[in-house]
mmCIF file with all atom_site columns, C-alpha atoms in Angstrom:
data_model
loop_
_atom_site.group_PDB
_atom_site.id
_atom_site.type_symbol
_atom_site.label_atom_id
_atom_site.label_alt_id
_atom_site.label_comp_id
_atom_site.label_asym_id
_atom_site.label_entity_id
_atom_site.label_seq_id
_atom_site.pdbx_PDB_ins_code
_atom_site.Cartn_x
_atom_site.Cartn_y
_atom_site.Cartn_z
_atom_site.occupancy
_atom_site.B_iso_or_equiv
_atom_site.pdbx_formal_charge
_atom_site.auth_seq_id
_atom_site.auth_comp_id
_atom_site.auth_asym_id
_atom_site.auth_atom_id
_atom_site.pdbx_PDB_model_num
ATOM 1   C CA . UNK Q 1 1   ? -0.331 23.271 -48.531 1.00 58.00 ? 1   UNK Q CA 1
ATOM 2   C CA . UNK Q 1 2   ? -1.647 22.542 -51.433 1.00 65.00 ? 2   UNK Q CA 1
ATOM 3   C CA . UNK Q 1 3   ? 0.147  19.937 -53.770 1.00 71.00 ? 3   UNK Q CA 1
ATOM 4   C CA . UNK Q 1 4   ? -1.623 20.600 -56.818 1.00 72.00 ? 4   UNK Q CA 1
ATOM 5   C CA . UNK Q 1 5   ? -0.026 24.087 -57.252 1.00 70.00 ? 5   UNK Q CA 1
ATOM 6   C CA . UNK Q 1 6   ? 3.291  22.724 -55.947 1.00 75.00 ? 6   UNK Q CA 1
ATOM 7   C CA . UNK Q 1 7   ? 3.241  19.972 -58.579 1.00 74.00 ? 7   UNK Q CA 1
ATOM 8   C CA . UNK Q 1 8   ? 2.225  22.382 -61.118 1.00 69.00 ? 8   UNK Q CA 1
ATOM 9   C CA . UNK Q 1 9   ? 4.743  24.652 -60.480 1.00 69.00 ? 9   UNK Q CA 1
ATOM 10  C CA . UNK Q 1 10  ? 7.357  21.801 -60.876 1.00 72.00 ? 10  UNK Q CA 1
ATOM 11  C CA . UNK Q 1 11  ? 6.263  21.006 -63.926 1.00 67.00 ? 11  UNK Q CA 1
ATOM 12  C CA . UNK Q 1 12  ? 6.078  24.435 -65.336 1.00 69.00 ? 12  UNK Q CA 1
ATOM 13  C CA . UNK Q 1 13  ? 9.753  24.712 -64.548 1.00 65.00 ? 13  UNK Q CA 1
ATOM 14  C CA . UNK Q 1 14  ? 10.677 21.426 -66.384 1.00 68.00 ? 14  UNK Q CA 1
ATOM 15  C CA . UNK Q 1 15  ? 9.465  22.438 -69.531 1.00 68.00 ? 15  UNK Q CA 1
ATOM 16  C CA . UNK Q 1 16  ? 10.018 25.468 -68.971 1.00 64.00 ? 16  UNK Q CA 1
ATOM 17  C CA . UNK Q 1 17  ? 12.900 26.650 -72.463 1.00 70.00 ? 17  UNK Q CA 1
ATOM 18  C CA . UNK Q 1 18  ? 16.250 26.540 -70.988 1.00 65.00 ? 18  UNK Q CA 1
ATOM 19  C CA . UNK Q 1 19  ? 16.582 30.211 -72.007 1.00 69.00 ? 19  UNK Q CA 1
ATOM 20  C CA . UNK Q 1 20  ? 13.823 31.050 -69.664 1.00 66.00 ? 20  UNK Q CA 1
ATOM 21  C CA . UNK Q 1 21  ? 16.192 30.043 -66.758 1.00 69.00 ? 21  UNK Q CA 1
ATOM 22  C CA . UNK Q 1 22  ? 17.611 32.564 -64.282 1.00 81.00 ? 22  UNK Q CA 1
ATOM 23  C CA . UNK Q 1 23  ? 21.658 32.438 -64.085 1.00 88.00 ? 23  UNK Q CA 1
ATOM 24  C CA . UNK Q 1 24  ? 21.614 31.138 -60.627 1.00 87.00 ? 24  UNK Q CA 1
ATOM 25  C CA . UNK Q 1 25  ? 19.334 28.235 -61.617 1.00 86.00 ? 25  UNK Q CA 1
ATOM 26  C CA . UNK Q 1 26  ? 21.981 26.894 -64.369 1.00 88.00 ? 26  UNK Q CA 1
ATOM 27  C CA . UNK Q 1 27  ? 24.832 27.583 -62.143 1.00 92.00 ? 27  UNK Q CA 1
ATOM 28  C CA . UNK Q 1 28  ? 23.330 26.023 -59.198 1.00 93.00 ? 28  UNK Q CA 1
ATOM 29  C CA . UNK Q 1 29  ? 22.328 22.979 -61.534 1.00 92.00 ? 29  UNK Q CA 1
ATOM 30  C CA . UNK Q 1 30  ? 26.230 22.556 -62.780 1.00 95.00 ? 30  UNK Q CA 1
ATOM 31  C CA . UNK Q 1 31  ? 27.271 23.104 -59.064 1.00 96.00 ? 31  UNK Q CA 1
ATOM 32  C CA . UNK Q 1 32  ? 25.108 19.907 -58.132 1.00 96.00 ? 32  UNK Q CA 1
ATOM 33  C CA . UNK Q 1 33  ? 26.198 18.139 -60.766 1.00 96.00 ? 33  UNK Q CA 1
ATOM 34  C CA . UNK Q 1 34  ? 29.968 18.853 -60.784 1.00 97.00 ? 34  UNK Q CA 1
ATOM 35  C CA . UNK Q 1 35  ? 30.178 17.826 -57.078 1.00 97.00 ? 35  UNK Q CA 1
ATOM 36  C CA . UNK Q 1 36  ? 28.245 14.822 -57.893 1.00 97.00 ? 36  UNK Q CA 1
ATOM 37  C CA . UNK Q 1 37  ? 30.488 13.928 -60.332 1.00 98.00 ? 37  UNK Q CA 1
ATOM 38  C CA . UNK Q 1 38  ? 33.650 14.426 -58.239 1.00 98.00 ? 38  UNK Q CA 1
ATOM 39  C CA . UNK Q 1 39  ? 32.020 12.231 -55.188 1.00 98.00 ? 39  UNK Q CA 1
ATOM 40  C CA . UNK Q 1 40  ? 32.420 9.329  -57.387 1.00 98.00 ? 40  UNK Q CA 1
ATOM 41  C CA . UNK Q 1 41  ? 35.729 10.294 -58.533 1.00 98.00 ? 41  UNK Q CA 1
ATOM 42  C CA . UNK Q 1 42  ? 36.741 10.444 -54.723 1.00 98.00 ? 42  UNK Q CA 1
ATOM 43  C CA . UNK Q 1 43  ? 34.719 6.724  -54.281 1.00 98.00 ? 43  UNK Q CA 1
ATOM 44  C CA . UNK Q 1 44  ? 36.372 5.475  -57.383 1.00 98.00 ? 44  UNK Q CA 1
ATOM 45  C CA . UNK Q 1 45  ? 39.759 6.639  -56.234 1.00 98.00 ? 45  UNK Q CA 1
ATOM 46  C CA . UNK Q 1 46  ? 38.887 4.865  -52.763 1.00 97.00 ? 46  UNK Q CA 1
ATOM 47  C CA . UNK Q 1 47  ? 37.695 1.588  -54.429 1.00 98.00 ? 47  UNK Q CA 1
ATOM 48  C CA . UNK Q 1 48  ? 41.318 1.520  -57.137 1.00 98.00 ? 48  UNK Q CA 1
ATOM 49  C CA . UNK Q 1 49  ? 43.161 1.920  -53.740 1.00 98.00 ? 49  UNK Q CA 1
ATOM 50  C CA . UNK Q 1 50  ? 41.295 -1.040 -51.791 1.00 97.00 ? 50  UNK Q CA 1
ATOM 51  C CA . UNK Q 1 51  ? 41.407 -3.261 -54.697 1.00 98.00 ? 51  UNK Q CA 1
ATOM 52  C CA . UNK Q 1 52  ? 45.651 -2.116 -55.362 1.00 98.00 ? 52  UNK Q CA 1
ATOM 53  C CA . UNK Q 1 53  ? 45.956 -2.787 -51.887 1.00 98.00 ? 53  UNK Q CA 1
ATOM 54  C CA . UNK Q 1 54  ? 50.044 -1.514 -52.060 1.00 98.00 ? 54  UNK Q CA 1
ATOM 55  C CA . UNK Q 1 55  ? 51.835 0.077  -49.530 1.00 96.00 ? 55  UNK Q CA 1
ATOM 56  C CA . UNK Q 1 56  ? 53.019 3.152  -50.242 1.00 96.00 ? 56  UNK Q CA 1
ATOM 57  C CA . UNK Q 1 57  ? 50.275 4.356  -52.844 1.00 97.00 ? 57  UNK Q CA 1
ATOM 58  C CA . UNK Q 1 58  ? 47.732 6.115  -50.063 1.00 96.00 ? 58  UNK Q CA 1
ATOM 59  C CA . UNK Q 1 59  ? 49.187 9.781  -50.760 1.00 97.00 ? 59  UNK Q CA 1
ATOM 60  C CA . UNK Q 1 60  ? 48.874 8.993  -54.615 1.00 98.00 ? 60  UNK Q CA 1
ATOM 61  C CA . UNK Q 1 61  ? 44.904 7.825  -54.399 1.00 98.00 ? 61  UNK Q CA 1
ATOM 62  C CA . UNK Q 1 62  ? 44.314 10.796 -51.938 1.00 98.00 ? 62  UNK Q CA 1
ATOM 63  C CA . UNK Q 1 63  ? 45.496 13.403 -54.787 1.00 98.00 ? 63  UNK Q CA 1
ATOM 64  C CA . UNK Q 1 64  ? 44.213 11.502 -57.843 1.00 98.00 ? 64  UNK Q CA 1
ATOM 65  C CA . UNK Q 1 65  ? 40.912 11.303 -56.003 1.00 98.00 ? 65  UNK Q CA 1
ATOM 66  C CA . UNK Q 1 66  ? 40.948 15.566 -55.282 1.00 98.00 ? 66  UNK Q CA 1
ATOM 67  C CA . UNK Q 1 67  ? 42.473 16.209 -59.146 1.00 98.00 ? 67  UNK Q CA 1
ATOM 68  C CA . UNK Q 1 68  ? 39.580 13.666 -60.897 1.00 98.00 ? 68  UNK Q CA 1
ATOM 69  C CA . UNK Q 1 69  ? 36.917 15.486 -58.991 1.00 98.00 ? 69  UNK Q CA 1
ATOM 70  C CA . UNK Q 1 70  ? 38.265 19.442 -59.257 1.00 98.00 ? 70  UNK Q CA 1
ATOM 71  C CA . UNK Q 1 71  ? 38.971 18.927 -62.516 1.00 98.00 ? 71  UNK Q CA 1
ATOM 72  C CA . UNK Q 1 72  ? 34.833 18.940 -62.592 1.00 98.00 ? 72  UNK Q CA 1
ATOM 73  C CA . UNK Q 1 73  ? 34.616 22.528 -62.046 1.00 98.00 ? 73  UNK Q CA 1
ATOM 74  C CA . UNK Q 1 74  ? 33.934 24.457 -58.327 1.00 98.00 ? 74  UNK Q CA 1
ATOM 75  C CA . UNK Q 1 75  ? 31.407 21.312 -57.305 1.00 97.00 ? 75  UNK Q CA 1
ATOM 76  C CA . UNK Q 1 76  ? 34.237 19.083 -57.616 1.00 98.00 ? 76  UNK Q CA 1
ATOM 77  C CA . UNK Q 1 77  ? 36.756 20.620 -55.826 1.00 98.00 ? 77  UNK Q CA 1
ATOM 78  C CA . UNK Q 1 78  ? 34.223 21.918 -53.219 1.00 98.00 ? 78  UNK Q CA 1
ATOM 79  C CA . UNK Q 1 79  ? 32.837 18.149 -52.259 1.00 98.00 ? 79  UNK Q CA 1
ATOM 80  C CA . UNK Q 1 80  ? 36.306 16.626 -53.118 1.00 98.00 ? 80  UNK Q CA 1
ATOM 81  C CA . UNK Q 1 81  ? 37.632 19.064 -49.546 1.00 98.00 ? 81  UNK Q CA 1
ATOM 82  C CA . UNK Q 1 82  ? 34.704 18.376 -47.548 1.00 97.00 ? 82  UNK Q CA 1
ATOM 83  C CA . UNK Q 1 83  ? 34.803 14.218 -48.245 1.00 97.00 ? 83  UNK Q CA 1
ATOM 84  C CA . UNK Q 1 84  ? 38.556 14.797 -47.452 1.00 96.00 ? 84  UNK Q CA 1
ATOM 85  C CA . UNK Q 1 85  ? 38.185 17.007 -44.503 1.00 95.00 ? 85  UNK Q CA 1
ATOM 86  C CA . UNK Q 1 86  ? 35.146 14.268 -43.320 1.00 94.00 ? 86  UNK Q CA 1
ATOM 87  C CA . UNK Q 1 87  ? 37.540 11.410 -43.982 1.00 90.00 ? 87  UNK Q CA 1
ATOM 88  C CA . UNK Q 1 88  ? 40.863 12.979 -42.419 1.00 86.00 ? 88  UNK Q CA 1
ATOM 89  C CA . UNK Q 1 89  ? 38.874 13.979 -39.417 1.00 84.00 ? 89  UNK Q CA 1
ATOM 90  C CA . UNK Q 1 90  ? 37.537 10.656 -39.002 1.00 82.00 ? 90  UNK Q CA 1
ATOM 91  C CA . UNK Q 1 91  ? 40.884 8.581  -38.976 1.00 74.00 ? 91  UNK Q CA 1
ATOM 92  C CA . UNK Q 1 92  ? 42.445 11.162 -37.256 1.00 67.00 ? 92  UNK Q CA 1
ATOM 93  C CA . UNK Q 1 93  ? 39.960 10.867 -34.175 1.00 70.00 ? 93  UNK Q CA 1
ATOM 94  C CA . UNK Q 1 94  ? 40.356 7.017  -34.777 1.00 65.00 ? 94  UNK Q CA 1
ATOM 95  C CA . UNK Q 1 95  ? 44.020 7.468  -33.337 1.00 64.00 ? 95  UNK Q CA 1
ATOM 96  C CA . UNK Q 1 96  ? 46.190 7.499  -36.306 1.00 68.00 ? 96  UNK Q CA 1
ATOM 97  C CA . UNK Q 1 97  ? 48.760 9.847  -35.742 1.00 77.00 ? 97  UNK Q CA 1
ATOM 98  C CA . UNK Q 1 98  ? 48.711 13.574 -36.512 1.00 85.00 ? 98  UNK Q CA 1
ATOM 99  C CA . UNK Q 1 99  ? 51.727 13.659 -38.785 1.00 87.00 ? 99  UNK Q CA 1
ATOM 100 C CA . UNK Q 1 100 ? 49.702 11.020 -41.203 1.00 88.00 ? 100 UNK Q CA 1
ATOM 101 C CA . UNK Q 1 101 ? 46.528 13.075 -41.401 1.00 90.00 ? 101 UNK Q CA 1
ATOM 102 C CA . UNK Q 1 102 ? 48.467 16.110 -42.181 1.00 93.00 ? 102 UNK Q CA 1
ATOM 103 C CA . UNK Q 1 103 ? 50.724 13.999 -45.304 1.00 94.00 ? 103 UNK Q CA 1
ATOM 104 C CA . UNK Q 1 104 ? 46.945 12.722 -46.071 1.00 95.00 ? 104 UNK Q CA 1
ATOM 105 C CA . UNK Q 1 105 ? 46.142 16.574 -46.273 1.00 96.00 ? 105 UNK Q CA 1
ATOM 106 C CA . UNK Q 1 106 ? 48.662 17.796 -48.271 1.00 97.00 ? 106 UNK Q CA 1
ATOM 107 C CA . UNK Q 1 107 ? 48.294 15.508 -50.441 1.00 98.00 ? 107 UNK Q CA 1
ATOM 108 C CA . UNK Q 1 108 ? 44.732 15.771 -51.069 1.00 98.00 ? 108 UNK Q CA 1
ATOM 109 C CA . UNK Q 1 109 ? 45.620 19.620 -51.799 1.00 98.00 ? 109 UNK Q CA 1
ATOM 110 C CA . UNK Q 1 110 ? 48.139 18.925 -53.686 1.00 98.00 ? 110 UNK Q CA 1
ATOM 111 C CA . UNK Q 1 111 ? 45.420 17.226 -56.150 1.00 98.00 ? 111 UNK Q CA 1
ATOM 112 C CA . UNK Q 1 112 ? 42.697 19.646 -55.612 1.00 98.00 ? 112 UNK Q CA 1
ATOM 113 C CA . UNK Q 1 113 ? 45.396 22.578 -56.883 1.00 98.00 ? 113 UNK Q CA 1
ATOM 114 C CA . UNK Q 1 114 ? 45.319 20.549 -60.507 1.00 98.00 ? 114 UNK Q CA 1
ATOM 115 C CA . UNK Q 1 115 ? 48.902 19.482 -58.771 1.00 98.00 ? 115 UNK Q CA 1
ATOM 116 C CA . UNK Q 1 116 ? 49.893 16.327 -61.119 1.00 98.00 ? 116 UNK Q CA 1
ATOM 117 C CA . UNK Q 1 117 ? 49.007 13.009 -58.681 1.00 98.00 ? 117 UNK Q CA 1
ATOM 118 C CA . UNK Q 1 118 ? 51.568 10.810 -60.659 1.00 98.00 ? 118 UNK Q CA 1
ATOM 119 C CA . UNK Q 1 119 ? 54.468 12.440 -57.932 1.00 98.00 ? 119 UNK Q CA 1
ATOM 120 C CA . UNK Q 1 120 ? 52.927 10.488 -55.277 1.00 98.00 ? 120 UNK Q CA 1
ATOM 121 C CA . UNK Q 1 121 ? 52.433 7.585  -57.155 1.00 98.00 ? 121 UNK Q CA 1
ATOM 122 C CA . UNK Q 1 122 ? 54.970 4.685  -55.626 1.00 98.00 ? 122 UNK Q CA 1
ATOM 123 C CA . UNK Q 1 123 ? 57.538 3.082  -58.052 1.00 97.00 ? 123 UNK Q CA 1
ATOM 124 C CA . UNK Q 1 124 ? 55.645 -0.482 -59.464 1.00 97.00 ? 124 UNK Q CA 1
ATOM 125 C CA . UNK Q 1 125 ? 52.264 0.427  -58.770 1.00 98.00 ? 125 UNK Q CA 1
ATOM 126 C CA . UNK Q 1 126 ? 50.200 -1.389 -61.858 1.00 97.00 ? 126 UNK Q CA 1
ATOM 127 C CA . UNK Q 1 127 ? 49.671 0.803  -64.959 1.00 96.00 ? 127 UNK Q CA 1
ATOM 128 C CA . UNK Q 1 128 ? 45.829 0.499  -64.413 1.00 96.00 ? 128 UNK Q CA 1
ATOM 129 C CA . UNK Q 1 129 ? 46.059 2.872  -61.516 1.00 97.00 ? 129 UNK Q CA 1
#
């Protein structure tokens, strides 16, 4: 293979005029970036629940998490049910029980719908979450 033409190739694309773009290219691009976006809504949603540390508020985290990162568009939503699905499956093989995975999953849903998180949310939980 030669790298040369690969590397020139690259670059031709990246200064290539926006305009110049096929469709799929931009919505592939948004795609990648939406679901980036949402993964760290899901990883700041886990991070505000470790650091809250309050029993009770795992249902709310698990939908604010899915609603923050589908609220990004199709990326969001897409890698918000796949980190859920990874994370539910995980725990659930762990040998928590199967009625707390499926809460956990309707839950996460419930967010991912553009359901509001806040009816989850357990009564004194600080303001900051």
């Amino acid at each position: 293979m030669n790298y040369n033409v690969v590397a020139l190739l690259v670059l031709g694309v990246l200064v290539m005029p926006s305009s110049a773009w096929p469709d799929w290219f931009d919505r592939a691009r948004d795609f990648v970036s939406q679901a980036w976006q949402g993964a760290d809504d899901m990883y700041q949603a886990y991070n505000d629940m470790r650091e809250a540390n309050y029993i009770g508020s795992d249902k709310y985290f698990h939908a604010r998490g899915n609603y923050d990162a589908a609220q990004r568009g199709p990326g969001g939503a897409w890698v918000a049910e796949v980190i859920s699905n990874a994370r539910e499956g995980w725990q659930g093989a762990s040998g928590r029980g199967a009625e707390d995975t499926r809460a956990d999953q309707e839950a996460n849903e419930w967010g991912r719908s553009g359901g509001d998180p806040n009816i989850f949310r357990p009564e004194g939980l600080p303001d900051r979450y």
